PDB file of C-alpha atoms in Angstrom:
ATOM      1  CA  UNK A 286      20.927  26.497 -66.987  1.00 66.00           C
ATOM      2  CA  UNK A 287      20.546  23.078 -68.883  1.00 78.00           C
ATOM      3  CA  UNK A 288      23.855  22.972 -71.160  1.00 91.00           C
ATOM      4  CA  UNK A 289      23.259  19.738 -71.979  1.00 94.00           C
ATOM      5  CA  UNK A 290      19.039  18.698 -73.043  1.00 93.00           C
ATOM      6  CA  UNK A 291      17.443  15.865 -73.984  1.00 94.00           C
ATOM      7  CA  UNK A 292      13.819  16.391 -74.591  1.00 91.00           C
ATOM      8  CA  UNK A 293      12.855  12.986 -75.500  1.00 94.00           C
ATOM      9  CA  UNK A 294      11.980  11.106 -71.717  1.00 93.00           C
ATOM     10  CA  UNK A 295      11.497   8.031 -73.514  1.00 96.00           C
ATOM     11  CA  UNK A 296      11.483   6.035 -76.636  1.00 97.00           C
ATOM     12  CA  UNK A 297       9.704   2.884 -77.865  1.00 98.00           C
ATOM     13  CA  UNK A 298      11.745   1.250 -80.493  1.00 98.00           C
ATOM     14  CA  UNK A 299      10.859  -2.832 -82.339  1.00 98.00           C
ATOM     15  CA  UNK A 300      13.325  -5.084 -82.284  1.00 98.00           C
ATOM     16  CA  UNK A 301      15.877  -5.234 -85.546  1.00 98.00           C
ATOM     17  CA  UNK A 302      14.968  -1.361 -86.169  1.00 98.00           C
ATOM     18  CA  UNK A 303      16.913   1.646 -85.563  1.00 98.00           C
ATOM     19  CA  UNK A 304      17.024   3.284 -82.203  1.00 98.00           C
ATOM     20  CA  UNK A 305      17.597   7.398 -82.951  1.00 98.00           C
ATOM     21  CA  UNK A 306      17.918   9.327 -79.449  1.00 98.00           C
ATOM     22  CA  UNK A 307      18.943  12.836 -79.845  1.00 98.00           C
ATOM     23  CA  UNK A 308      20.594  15.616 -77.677  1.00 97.00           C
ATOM     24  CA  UNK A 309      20.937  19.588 -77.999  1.00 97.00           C
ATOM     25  CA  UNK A 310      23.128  21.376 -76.452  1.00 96.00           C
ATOM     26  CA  UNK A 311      24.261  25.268 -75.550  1.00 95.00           C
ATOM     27  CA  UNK A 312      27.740  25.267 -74.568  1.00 91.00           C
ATOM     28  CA  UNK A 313      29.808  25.892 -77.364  1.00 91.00           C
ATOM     29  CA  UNK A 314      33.305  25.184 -74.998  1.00 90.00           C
ATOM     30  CA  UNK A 315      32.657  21.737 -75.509  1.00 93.00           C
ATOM     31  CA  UNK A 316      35.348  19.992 -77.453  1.00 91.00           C
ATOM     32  CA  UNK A 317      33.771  16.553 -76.940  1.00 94.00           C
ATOM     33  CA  UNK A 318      30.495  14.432 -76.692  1.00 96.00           C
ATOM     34  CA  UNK A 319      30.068  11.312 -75.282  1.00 96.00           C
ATOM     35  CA  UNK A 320      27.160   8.310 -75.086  1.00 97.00           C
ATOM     36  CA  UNK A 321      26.575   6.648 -72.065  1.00 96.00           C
ATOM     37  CA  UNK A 322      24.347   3.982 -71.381  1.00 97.00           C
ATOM     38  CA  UNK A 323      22.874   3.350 -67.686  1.00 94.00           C
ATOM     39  CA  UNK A 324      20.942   0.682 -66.016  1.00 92.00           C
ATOM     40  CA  UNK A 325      18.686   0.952 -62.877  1.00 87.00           C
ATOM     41  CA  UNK A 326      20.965   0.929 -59.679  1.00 85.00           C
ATOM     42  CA  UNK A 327      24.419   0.922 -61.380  1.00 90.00           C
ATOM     43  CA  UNK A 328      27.226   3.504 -62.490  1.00 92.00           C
ATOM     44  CA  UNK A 329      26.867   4.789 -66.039  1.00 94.00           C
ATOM     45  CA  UNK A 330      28.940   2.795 -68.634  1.00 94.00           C
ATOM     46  CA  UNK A 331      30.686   4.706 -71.723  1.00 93.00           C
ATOM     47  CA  UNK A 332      29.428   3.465 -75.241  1.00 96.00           C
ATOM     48  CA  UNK A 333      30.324   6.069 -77.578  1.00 95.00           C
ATOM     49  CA  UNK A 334      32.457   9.564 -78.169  1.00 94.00           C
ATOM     50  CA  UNK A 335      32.901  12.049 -80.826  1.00 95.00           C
ATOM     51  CA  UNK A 336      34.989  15.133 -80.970  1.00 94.00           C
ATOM     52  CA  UNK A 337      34.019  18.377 -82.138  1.00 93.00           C
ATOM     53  CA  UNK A 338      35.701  18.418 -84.882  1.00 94.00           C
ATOM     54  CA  UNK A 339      34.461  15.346 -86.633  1.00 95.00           C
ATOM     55  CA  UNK A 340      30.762  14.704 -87.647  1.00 96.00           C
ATOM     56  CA  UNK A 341      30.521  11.193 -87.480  1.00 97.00           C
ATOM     57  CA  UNK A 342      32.090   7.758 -85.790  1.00 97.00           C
ATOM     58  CA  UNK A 343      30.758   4.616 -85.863  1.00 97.00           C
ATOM     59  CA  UNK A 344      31.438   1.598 -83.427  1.00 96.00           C
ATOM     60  CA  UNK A 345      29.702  -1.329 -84.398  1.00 97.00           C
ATOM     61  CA  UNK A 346      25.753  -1.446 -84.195  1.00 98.00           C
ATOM     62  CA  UNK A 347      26.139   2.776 -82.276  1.00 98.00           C
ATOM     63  CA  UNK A 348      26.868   5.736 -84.307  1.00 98.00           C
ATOM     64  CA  UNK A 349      27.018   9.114 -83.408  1.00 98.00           C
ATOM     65  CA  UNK A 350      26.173  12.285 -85.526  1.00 98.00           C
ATOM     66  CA  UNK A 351      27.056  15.827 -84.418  1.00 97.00           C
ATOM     67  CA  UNK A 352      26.225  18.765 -86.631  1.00 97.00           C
ATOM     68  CA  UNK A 353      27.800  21.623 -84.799  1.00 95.00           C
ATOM     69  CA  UNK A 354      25.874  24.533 -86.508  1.00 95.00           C
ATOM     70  CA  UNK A 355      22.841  23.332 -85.137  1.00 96.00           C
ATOM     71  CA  UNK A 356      24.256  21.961 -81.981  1.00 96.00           C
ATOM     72  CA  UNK A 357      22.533  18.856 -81.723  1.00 97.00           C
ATOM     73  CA  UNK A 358      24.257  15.088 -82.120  1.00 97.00           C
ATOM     74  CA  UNK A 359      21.887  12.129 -82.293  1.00 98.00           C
ATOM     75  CA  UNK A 360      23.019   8.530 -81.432  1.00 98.00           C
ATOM     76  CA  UNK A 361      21.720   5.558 -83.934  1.00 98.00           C
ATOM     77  CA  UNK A 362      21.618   2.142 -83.252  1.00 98.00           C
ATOM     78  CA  UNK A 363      21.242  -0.545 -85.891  1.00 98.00           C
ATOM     79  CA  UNK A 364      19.662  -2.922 -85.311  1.00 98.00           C
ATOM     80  CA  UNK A 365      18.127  -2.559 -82.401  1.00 98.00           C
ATOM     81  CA  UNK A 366      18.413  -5.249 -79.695  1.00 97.00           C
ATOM     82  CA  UNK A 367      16.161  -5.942 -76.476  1.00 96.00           C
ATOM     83  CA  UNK A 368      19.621  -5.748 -74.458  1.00 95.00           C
ATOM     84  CA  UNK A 369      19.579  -2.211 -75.431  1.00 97.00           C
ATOM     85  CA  UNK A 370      16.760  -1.390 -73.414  1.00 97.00           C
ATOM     86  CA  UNK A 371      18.295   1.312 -70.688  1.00 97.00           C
ATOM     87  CA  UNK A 372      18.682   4.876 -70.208  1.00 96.00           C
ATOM     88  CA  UNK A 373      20.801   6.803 -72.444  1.00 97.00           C
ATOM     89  CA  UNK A 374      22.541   9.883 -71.216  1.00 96.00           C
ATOM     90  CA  UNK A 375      24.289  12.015 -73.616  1.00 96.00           C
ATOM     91  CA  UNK A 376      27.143  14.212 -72.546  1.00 95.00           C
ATOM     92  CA  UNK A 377      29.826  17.152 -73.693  1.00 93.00           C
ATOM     93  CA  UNK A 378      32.760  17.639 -72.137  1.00 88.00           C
ATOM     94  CA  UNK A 379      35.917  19.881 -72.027  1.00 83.00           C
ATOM     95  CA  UNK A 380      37.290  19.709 -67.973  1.00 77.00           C
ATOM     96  CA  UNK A 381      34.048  18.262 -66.553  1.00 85.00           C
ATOM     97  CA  UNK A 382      31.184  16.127 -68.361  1.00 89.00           C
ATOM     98  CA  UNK A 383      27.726  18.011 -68.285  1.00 91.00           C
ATOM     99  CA  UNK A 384      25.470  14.989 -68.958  1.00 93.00           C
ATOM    100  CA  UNK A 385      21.266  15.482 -70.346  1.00 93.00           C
ATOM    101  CA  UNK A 386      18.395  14.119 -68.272  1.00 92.00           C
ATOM    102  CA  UNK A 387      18.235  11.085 -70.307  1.00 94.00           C
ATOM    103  CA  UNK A 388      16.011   8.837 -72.417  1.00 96.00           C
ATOM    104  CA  UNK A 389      14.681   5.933 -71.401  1.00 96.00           C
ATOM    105  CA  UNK A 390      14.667   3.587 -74.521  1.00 98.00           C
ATOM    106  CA  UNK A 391      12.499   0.186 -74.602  1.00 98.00           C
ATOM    107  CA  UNK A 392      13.280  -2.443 -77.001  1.00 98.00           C
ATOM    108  CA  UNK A 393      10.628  -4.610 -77.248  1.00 96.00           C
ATOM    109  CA  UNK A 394      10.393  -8.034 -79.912  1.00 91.00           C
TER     110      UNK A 394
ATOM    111  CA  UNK B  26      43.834  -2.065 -65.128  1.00 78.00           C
ATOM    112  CA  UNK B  27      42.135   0.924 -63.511  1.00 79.00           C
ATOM    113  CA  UNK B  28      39.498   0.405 -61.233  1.00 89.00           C
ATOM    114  CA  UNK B  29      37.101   2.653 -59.315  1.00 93.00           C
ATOM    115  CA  UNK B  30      35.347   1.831 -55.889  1.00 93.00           C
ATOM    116  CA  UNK B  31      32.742   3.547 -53.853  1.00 94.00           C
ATOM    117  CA  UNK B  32      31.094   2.512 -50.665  1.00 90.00           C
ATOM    118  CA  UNK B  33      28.920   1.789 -49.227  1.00 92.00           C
ATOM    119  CA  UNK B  34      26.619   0.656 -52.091  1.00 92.00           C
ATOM    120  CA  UNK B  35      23.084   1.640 -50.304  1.00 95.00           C
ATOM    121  CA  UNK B  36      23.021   4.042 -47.228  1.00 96.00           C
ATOM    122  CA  UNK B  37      20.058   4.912 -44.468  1.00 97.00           C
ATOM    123  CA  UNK B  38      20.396   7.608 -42.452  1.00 97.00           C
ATOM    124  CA  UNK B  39      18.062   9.962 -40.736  1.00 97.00           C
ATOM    125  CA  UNK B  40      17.402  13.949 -41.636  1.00 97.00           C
ATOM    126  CA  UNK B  41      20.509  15.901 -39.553  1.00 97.00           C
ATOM    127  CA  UNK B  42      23.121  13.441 -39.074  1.00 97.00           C
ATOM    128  CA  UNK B  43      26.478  13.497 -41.207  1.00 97.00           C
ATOM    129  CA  UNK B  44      27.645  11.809 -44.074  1.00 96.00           C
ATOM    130  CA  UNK B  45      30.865  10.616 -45.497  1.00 96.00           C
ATOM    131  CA  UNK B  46      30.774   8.566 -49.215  1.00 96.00           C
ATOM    132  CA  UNK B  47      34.212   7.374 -50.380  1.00 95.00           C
ATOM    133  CA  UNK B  48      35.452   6.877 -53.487  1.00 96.00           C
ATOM    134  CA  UNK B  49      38.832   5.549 -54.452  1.00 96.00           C
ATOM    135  CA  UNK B  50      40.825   4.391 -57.597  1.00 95.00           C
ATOM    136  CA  UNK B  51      43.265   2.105 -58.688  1.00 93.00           C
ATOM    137  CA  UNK B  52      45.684   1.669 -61.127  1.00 91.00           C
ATOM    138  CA  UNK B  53      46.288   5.483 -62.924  1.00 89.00           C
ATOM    139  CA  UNK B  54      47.881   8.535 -61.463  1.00 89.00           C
ATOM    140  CA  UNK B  55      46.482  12.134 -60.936  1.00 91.00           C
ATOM    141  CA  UNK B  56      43.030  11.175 -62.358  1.00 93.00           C
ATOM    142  CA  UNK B  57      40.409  13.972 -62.658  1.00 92.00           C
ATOM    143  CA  UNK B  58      37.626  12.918 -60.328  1.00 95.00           C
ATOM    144  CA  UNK B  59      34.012  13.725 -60.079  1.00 94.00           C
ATOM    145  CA  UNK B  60      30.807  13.299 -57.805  1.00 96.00           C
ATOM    146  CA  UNK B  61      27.377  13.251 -59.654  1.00 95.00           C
ATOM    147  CA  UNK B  62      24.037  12.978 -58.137  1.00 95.00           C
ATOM    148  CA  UNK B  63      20.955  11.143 -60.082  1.00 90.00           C
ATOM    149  CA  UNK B  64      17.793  12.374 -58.238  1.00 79.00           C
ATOM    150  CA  UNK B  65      14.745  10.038 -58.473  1.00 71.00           C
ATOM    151  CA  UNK B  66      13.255  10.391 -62.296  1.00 68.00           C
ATOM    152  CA  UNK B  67      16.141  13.194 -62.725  1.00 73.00           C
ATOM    153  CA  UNK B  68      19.593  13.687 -65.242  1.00 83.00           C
ATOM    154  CA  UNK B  69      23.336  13.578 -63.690  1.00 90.00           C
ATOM    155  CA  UNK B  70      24.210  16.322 -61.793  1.00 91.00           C
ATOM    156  CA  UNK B  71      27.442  17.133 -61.369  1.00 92.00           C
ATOM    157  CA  UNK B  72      28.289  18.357 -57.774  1.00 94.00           C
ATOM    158  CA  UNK B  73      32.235  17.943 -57.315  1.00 95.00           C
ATOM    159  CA  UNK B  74      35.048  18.084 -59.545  1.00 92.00           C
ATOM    160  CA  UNK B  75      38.626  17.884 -58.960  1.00 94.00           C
ATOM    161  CA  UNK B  76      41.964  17.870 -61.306  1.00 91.00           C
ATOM    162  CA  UNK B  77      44.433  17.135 -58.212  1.00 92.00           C
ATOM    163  CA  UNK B  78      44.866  16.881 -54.738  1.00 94.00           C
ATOM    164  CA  UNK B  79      42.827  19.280 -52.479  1.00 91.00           C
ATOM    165  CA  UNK B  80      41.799  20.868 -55.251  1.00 93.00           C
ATOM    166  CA  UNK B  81      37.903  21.223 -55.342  1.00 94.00           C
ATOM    167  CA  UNK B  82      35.527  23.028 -57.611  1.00 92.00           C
ATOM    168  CA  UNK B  83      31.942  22.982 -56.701  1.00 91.00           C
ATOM    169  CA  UNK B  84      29.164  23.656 -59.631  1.00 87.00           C
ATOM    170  CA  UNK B  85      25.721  23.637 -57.399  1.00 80.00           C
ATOM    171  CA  UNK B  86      25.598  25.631 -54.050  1.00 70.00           C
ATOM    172  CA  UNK B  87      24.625  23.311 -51.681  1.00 80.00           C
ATOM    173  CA  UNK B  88      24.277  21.061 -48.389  1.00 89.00           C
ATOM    174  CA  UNK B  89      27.190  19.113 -49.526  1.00 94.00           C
ATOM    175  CA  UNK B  90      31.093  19.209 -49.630  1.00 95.00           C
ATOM    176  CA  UNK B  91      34.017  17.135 -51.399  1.00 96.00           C
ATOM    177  CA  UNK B  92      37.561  16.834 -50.481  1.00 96.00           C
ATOM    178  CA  UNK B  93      40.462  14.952 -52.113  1.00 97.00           C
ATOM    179  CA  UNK B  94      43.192  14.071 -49.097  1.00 95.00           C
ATOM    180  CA  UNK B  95      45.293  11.873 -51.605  1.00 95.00           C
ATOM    181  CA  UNK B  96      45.460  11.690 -55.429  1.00 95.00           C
ATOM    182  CA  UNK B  97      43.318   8.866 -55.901  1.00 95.00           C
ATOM    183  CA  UNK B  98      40.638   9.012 -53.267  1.00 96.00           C
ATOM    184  CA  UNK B  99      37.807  11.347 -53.422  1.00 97.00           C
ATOM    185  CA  UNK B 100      35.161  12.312 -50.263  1.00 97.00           C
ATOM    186  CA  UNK B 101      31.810  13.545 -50.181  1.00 96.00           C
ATOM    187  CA  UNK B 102      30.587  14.588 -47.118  1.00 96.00           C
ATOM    188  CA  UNK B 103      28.045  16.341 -44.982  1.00 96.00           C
ATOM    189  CA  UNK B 104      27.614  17.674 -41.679  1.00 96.00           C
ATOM    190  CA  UNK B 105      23.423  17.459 -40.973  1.00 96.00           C
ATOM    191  CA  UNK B 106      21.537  15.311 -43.971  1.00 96.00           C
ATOM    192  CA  UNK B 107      18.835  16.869 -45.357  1.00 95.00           C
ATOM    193  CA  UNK B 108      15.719  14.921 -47.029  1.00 94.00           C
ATOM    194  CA  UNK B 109      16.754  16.766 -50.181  1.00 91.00           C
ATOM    195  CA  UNK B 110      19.928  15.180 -50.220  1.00 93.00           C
ATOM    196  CA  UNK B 111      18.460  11.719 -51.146  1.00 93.00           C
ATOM    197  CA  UNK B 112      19.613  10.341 -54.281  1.00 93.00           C
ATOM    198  CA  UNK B 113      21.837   8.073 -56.064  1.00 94.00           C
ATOM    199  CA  UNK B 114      25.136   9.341 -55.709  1.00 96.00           C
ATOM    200  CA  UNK B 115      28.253   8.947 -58.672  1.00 96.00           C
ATOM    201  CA  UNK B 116      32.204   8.902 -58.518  1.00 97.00           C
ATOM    202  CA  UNK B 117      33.982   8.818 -61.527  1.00 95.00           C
ATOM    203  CA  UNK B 118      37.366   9.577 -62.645  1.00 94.00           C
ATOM    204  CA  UNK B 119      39.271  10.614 -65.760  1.00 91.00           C
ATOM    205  CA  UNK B 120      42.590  10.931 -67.380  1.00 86.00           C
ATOM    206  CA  UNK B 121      42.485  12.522 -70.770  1.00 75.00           C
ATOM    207  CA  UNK B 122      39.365  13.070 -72.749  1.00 68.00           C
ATOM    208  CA  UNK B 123      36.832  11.909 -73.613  1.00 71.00           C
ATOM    209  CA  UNK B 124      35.734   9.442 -71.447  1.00 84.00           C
ATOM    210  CA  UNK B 125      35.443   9.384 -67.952  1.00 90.00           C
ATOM    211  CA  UNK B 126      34.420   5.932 -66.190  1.00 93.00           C
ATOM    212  CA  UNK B 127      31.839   5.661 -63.289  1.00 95.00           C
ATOM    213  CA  UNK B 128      31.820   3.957 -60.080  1.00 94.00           C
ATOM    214  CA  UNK B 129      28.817   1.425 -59.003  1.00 93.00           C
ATOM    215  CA  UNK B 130      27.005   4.137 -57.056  1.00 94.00           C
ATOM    216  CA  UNK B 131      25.805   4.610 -53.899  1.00 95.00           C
ATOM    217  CA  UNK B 132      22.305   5.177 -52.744  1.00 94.00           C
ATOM    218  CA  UNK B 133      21.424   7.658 -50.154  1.00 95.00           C
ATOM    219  CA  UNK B 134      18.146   7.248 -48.526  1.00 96.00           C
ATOM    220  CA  UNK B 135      17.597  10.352 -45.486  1.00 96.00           C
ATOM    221  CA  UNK B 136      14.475   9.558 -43.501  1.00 97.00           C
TER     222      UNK B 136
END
């Protein structure tokens, strides 16, 4: 049972545009969702969190959207850097974090 | 500061003999604490989660078990390996939502 799904493997994004990943989910216990961002042979680092109460929060270049009817939140990223260029794992939480397969995003110039 | 830290950081070891990853943390008390698995190509799975000492919860049926001896040290372990059980394996830890923070991994290899 995927709670958490992100049906995008990858994403190819220019450099200085935005970077839109998206995640669904089925769990409606979760009272938070979170961004990570991974790179190959390393732990997961947090970027981003919103709670399920809010829509929206912003941190710089990453924002996070979460529209609750439609359980789905989407992470932006403006503008897009080659830096970015890892996988992105989306997760909700409430005692335990149920992370998505990921998406791989490229950022190329 | 807190700090997480798992060892070993790459592991070899052949189809039926055990296995012991440990995880510890520093600097916080009565963390929650967690062991994901990233198969090859595949999401985080979460296999282990605890909110205090010997207190376990598993969420996949498996070849695998976790125990938690002191509050901030965390044990995965198996008696006979199984190829199926290679993978890149997670600790991470938590306090209060939302975030929880990851350890540098370890990667299994059975052969």
């Amino acid at each position: 049972d995927q709670q958490v799904k992100q049906n995008s493997p990858s994403l190819s994004v220019q450099e200085g545009r935005i970077s839109i990943l998206n995640c669904d989910y089925t769990n409606s216990m979760f009272d938070y969702f979170l961004w990570y961002k991974k790179y190959p042979a390393e732990g997961p680092t947090f970027l981003i969190s919103i709670s399920s109460i809010k829509d929206k929060n912003e941190d710089g270049r990453f924002t996070v959207f979460l529209n609750k009817s439609a359980k789905h939140l989407s992470l932006h990223i403006v503008p897009s850097q080659p830096g970015d260029s890892a996988v992105y794992f989306c997760a909700g939480g409430y005692n335990k974090l149920i992370f998505g397969a990921g998406t791989r995003l490229a950022v190329h110039p | 500061s807190q700090t997480i830290h798992q060892w070993p950081a790459t592991l070899v070891q052949p189809v039926g003999s055990p296995l012991s990853l440990e995880c510890t943390v520093e600097g916080t008390s009565n963390p929650n604490l967690y062991w994901y698995r990233q198969a090859a190509g595949r999401g985080l799975q979460l296999l282990f989660y605890s909110v205090g000492i010997g207190q376990i919860s598993s969420e996949v049926p498996q070849n695998l078990s976790a125990s938690r001896p002191q509050d901030r040290q965390f044990i995965l372990s198996s008696k006979k390996l199984l190829l199926s059980d290679s993978g890149f394996y997670l600790c991470a830890w938590s306090v209060q939502p939302p975030e929880a923070f990851f350890g540098q991994g370890t990667r299994l290899t059975v052969v």
